PDB file of C-alpha atoms in Angstrom:
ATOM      1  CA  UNK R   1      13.317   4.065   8.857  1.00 42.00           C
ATOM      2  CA  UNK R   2      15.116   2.101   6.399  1.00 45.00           C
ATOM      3  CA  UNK R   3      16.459   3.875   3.435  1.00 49.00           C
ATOM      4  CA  UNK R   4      17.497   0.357   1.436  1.00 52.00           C
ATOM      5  CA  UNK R   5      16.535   0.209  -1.844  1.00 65.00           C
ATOM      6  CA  UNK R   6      13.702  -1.598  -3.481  1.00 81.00           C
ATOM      7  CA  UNK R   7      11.559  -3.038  -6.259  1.00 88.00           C
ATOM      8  CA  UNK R   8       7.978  -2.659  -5.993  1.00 93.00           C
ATOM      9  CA  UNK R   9       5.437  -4.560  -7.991  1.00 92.00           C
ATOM     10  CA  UNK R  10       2.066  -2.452  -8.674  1.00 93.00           C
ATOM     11  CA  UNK R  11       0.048  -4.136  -6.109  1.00 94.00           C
ATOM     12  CA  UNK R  12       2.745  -3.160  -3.363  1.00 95.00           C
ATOM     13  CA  UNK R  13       3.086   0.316  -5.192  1.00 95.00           C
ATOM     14  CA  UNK R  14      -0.399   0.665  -5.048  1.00 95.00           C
ATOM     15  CA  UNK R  15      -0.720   0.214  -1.163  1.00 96.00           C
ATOM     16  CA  UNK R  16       2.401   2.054   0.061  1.00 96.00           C
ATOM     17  CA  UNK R  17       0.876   5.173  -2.454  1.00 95.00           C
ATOM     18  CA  UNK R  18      -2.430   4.322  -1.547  1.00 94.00           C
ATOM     19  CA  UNK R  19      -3.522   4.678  -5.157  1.00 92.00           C
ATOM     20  CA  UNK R  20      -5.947   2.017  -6.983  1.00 93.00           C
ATOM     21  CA  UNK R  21      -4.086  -0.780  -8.738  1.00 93.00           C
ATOM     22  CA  UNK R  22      -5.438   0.100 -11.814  1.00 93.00           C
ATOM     23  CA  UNK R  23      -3.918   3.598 -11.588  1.00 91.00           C
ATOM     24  CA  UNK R  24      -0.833   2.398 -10.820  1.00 92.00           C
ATOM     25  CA  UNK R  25      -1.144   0.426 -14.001  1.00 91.00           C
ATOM     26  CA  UNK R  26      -2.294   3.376 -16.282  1.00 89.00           C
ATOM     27  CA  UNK R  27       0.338   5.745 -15.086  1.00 87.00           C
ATOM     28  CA  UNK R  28       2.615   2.653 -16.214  1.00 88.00           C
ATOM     29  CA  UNK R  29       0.701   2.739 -19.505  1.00 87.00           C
ATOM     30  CA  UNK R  30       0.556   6.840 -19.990  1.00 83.00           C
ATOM     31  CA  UNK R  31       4.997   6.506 -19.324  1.00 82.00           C
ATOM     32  CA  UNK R  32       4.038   8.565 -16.258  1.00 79.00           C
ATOM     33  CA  UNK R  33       6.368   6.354 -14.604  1.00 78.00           C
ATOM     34  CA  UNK R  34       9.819   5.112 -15.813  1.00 69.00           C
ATOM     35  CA  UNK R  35       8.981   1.617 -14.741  1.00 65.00           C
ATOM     36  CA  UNK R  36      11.117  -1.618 -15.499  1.00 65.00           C
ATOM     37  CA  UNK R  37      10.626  -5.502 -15.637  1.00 61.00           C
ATOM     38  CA  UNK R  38      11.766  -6.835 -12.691  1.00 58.00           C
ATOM     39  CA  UNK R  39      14.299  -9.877 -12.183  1.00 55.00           C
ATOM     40  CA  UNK R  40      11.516 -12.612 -11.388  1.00 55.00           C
ATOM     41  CA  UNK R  41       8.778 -11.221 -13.451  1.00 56.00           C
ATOM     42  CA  UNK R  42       6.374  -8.054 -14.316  1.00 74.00           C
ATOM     43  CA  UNK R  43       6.746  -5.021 -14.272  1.00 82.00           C
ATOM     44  CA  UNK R  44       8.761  -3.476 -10.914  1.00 88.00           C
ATOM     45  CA  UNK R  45       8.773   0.671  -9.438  1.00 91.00           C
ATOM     46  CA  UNK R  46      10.848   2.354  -7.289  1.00 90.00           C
ATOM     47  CA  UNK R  47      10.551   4.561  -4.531  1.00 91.00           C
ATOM     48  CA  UNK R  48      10.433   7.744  -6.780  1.00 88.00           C
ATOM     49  CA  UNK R  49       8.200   5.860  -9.143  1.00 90.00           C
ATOM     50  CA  UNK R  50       6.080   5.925  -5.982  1.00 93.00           C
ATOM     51  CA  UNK R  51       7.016   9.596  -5.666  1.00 91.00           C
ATOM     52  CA  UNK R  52       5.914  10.153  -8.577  1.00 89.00           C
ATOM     53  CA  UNK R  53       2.462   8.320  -8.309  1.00 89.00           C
ATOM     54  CA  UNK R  54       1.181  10.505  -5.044  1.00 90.00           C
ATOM     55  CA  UNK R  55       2.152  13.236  -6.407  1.00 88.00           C
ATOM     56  CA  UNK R  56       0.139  12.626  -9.667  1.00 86.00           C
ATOM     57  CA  UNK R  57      -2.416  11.391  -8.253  1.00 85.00           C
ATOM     58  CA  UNK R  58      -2.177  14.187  -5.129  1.00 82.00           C
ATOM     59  CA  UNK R  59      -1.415  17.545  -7.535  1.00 79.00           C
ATOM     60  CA  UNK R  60      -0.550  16.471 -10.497  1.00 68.00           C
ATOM     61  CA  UNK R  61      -3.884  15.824 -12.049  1.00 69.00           C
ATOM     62  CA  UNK R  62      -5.176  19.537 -11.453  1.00 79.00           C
ATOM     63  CA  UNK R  63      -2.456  20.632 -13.319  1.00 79.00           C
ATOM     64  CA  UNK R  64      -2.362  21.190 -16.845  1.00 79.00           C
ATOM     65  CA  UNK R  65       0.172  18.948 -18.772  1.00 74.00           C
ATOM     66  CA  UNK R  66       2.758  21.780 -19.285  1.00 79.00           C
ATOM     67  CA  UNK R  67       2.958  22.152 -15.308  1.00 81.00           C
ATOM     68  CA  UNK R  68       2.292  18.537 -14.728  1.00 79.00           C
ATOM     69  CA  UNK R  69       5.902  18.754 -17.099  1.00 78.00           C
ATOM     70  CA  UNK R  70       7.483  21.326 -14.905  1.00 81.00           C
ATOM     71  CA  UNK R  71       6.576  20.107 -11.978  1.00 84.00           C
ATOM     72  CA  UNK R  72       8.478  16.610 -12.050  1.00 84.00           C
ATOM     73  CA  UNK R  73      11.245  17.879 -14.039  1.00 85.00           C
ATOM     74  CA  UNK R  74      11.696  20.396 -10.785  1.00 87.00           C
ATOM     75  CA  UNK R  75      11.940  16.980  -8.590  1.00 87.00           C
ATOM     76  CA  UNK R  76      13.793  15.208 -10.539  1.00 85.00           C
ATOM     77  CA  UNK R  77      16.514  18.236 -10.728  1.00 88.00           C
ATOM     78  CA  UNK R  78      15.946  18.955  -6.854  1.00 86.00           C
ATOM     79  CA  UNK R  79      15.632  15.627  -5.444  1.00 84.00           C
ATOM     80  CA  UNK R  80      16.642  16.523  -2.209  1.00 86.00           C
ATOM     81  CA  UNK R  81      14.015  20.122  -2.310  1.00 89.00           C
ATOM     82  CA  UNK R  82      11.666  19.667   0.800  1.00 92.00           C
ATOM     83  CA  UNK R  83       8.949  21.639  -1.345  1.00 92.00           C
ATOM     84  CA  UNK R  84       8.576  22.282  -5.049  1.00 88.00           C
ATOM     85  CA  UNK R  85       6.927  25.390  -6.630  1.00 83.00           C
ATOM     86  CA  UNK R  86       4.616  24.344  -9.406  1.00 76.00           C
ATOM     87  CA  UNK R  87       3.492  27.205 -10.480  1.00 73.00           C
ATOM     88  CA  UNK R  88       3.124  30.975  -9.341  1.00 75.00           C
ATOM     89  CA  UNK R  89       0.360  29.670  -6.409  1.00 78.00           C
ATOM     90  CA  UNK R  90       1.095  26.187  -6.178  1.00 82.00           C
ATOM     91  CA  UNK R  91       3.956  24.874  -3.574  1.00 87.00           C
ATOM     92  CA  UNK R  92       3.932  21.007  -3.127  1.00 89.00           C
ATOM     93  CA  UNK R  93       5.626  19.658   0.061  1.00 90.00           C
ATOM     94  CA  UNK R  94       7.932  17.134  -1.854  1.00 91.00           C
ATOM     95  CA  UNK R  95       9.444  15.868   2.225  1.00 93.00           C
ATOM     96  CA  UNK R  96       6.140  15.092   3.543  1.00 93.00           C
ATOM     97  CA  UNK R  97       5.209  12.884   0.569  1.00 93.00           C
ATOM     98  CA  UNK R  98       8.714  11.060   1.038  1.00 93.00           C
ATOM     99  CA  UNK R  99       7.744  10.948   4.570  1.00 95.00           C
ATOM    100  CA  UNK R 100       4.424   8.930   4.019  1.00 95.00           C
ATOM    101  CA  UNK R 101       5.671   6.754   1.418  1.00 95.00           C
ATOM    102  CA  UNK R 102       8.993   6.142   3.460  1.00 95.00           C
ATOM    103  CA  UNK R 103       6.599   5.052   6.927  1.00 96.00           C
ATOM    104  CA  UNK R 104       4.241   3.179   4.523  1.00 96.00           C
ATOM    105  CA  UNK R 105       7.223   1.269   3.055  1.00 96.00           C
ATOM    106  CA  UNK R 106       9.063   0.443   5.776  1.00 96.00           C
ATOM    107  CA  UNK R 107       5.495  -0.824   7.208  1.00 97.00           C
ATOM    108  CA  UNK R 108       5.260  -3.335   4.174  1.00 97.00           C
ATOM    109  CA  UNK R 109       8.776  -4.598   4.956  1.00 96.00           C
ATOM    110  CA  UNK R 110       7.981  -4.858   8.280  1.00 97.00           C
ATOM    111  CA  UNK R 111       4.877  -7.334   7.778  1.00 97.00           C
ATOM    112  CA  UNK R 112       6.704  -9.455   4.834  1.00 96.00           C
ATOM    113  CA  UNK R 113       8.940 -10.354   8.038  1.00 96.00           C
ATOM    114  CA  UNK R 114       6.059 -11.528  10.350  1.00 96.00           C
ATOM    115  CA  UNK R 115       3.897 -13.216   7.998  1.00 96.00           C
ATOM    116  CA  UNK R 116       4.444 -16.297   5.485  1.00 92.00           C
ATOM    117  CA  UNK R 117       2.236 -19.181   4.162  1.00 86.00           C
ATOM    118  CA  UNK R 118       2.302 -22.529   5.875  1.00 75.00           C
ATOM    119  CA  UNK R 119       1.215 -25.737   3.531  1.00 72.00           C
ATOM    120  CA  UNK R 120      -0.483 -26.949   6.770  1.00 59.00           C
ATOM    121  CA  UNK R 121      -3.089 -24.018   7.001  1.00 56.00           C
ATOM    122  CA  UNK R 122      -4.366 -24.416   3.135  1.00 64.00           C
ATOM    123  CA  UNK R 123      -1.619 -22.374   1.720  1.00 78.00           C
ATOM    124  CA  UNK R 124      -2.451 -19.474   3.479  1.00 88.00           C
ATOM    125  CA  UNK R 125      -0.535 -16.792   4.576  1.00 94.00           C
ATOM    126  CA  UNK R 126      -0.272 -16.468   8.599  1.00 95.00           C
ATOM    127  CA  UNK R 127       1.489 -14.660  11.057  1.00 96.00           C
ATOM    128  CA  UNK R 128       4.469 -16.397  11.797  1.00 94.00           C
ATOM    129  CA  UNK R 129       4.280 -18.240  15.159  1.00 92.00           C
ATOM    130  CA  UNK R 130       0.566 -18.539  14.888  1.00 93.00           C
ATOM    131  CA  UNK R 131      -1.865 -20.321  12.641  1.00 90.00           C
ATOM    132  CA  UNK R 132      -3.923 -17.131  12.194  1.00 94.00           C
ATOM    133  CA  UNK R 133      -5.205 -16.613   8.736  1.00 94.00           C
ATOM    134  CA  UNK R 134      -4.020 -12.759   7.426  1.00 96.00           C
ATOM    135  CA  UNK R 135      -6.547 -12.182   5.338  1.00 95.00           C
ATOM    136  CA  UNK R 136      -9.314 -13.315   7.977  1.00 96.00           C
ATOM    137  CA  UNK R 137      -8.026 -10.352   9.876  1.00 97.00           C
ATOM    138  CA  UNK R 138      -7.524  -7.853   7.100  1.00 97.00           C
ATOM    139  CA  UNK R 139     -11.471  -8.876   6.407  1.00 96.00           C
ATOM    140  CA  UNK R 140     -12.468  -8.163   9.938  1.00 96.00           C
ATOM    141  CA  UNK R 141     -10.804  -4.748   9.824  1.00 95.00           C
ATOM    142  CA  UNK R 142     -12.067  -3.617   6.487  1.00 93.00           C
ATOM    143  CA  UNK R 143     -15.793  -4.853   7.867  1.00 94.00           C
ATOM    144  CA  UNK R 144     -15.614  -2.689  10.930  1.00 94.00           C
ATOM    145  CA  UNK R 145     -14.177  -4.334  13.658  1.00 95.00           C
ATOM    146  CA  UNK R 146     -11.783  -2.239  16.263  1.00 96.00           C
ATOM    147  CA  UNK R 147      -8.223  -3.308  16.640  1.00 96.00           C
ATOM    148  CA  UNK R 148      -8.481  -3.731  20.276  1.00 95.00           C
ATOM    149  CA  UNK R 149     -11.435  -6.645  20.029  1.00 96.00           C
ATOM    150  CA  UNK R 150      -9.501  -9.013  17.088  1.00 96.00           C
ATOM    151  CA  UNK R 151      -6.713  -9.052  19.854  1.00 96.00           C
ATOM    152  CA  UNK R 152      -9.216  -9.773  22.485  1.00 96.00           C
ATOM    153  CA  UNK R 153     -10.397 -12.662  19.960  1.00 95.00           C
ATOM    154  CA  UNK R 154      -6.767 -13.307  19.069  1.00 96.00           C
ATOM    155  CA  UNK R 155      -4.516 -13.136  22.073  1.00 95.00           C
ATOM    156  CA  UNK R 156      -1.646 -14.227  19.545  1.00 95.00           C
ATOM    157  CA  UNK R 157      -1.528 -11.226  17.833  1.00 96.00           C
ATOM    158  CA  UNK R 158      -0.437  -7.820  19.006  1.00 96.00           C
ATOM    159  CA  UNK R 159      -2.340  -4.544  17.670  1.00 97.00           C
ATOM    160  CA  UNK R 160       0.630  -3.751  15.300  1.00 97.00           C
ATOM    161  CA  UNK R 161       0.440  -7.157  13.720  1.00 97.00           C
ATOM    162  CA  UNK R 162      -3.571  -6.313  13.426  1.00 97.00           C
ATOM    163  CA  UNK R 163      -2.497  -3.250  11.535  1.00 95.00           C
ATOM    164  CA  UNK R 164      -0.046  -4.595   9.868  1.00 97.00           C
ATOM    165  CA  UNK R 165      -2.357  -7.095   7.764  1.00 97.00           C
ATOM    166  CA  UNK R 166      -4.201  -4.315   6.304  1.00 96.00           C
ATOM    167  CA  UNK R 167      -0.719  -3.181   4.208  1.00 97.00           C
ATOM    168  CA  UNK R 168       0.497  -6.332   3.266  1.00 97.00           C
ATOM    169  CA  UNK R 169      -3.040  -7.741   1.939  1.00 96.00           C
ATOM    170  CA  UNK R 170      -3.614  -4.710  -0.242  1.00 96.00           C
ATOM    171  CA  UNK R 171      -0.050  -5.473  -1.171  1.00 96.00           C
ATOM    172  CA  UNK R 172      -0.412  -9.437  -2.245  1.00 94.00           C
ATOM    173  CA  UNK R 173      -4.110  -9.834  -3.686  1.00 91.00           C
ATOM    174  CA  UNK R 174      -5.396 -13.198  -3.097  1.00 85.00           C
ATOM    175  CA  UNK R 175      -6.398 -15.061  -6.775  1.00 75.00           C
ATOM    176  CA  UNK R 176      -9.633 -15.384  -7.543  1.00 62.00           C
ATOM    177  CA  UNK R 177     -13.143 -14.468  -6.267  1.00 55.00           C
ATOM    178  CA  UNK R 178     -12.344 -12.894  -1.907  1.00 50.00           C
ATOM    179  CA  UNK R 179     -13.623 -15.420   0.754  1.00 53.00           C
ATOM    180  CA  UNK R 180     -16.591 -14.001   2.583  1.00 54.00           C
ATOM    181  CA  UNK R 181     -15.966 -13.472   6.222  1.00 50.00           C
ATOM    182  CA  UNK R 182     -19.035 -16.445   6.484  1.00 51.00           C
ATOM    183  CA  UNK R 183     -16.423 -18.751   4.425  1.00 48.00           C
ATOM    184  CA  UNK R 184     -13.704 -18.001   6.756  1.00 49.00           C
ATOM    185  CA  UNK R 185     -16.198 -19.546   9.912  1.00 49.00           C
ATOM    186  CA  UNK R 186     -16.758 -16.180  11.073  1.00 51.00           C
ATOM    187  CA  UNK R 187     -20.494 -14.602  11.769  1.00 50.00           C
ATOM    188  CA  UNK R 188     -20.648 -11.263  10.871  1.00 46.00           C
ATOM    189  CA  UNK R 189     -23.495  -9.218  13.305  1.00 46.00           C
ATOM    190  CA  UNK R 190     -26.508  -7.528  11.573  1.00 43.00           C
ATOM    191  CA  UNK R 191     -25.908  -4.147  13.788  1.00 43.00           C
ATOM    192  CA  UNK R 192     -24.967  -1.096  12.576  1.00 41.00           C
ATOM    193  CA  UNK R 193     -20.889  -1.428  12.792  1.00 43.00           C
ATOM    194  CA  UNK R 194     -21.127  -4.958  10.764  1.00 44.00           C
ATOM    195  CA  UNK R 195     -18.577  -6.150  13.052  1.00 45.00           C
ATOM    196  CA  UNK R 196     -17.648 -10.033  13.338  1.00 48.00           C
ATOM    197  CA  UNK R 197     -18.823 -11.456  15.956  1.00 48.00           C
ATOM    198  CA  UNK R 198     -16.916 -14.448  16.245  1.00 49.00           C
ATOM    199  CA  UNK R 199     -13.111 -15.908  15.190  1.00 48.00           C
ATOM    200  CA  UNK R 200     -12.002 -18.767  12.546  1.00 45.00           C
ATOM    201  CA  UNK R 201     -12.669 -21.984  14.057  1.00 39.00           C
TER     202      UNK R 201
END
């Protein structure tokens, strides 16, 4: 996995954590993160920001605020410690958090490099080397429908691209009110699994 360093805005914080936006904003707001303006614009984390984030989010907010204290100020003095004591019962597992964030990370990288927006498809993004819509599969996904049948119904794509869109929506929010799966051309089935039945046109 790739250990270069990086910037993260809240919305990519907020899906390599998997913590709500607006969380990632409060603990931004609360100075339970450190965070910075970044050199285009907004405000920017870092991979122990993120850190920081699960483990809030995870332990941290069981704790009272004088172990909450002790807690990071143990990380941040042991920031190579594969587990943390927190308290006389409490051991957090500091490498397995890393781990996570670290696979979730390097996933995000990996779909920034396969997917861009083309004019020529509304200003979409798209996988590169295709003209299918992200989002239009992130939708299908989040509405039920198995990896396996979007590549069926998009021989294109492979099943880690599939994946991949899930990350790097949640990541890059579209503006605005979401497109229903009906205003993408797709039919969505009445049955139980609300799976699409059918692809963009």
């Amino acid at each position: 996995m790739s250990n270069a360093l990086r910037e993260y805005t809240p919305a990519e914080a907020a899906a390599v954590s998997e913590v709500a936006v607006k969380a990632v904003h409060n603990a931004i707001d609360k100075r339970i993160l450190s965070t910075r303006l970044s050199r285009t614009s907004g405000r920017a984390l870092t991979d122990e920001d993120l850190l920081r984030l699960k483990l809030w989010y995870g332990v941290g907010s069981i704790l009272s605020a004088e172990r909450r204290k002790r807690l990071f100020d143990t990380i941040d003095q042991n920031p190579h410690a594969d587990t943390v004591r927190a308290d006389d019962y409490l051991i957090v597992d500091v490498a397995r958090a890393r781990e996570h964030l670290a696979a979730r990370g390097e996933a995000l990288r990996e779909a920034d490099k396969i997917i861009h927006i083309v004019k020529g498809v509304g200003g979409e993004p798209v996988f590169k080397g295709t003209r299918v819509p992200v989002r239009t599969i992130a939708a299908m996904k989040l509405q039920g429908a198995a990896t396996d049948e979007i590549v069926e119904g998009y021989p294109a794509l492979t099943a880690r691209m599939v994946d991949l869109a899930e990350i790097w929506v949640a990541a890059h929010p579209a503006l605005g009110r979401p497109r229903k799966l009906s205003e993408q051309g797709l039919k969505v089935n009445e049955a139980d699994t609300g799976r699409p039945s059918g692809k963009a046109s």
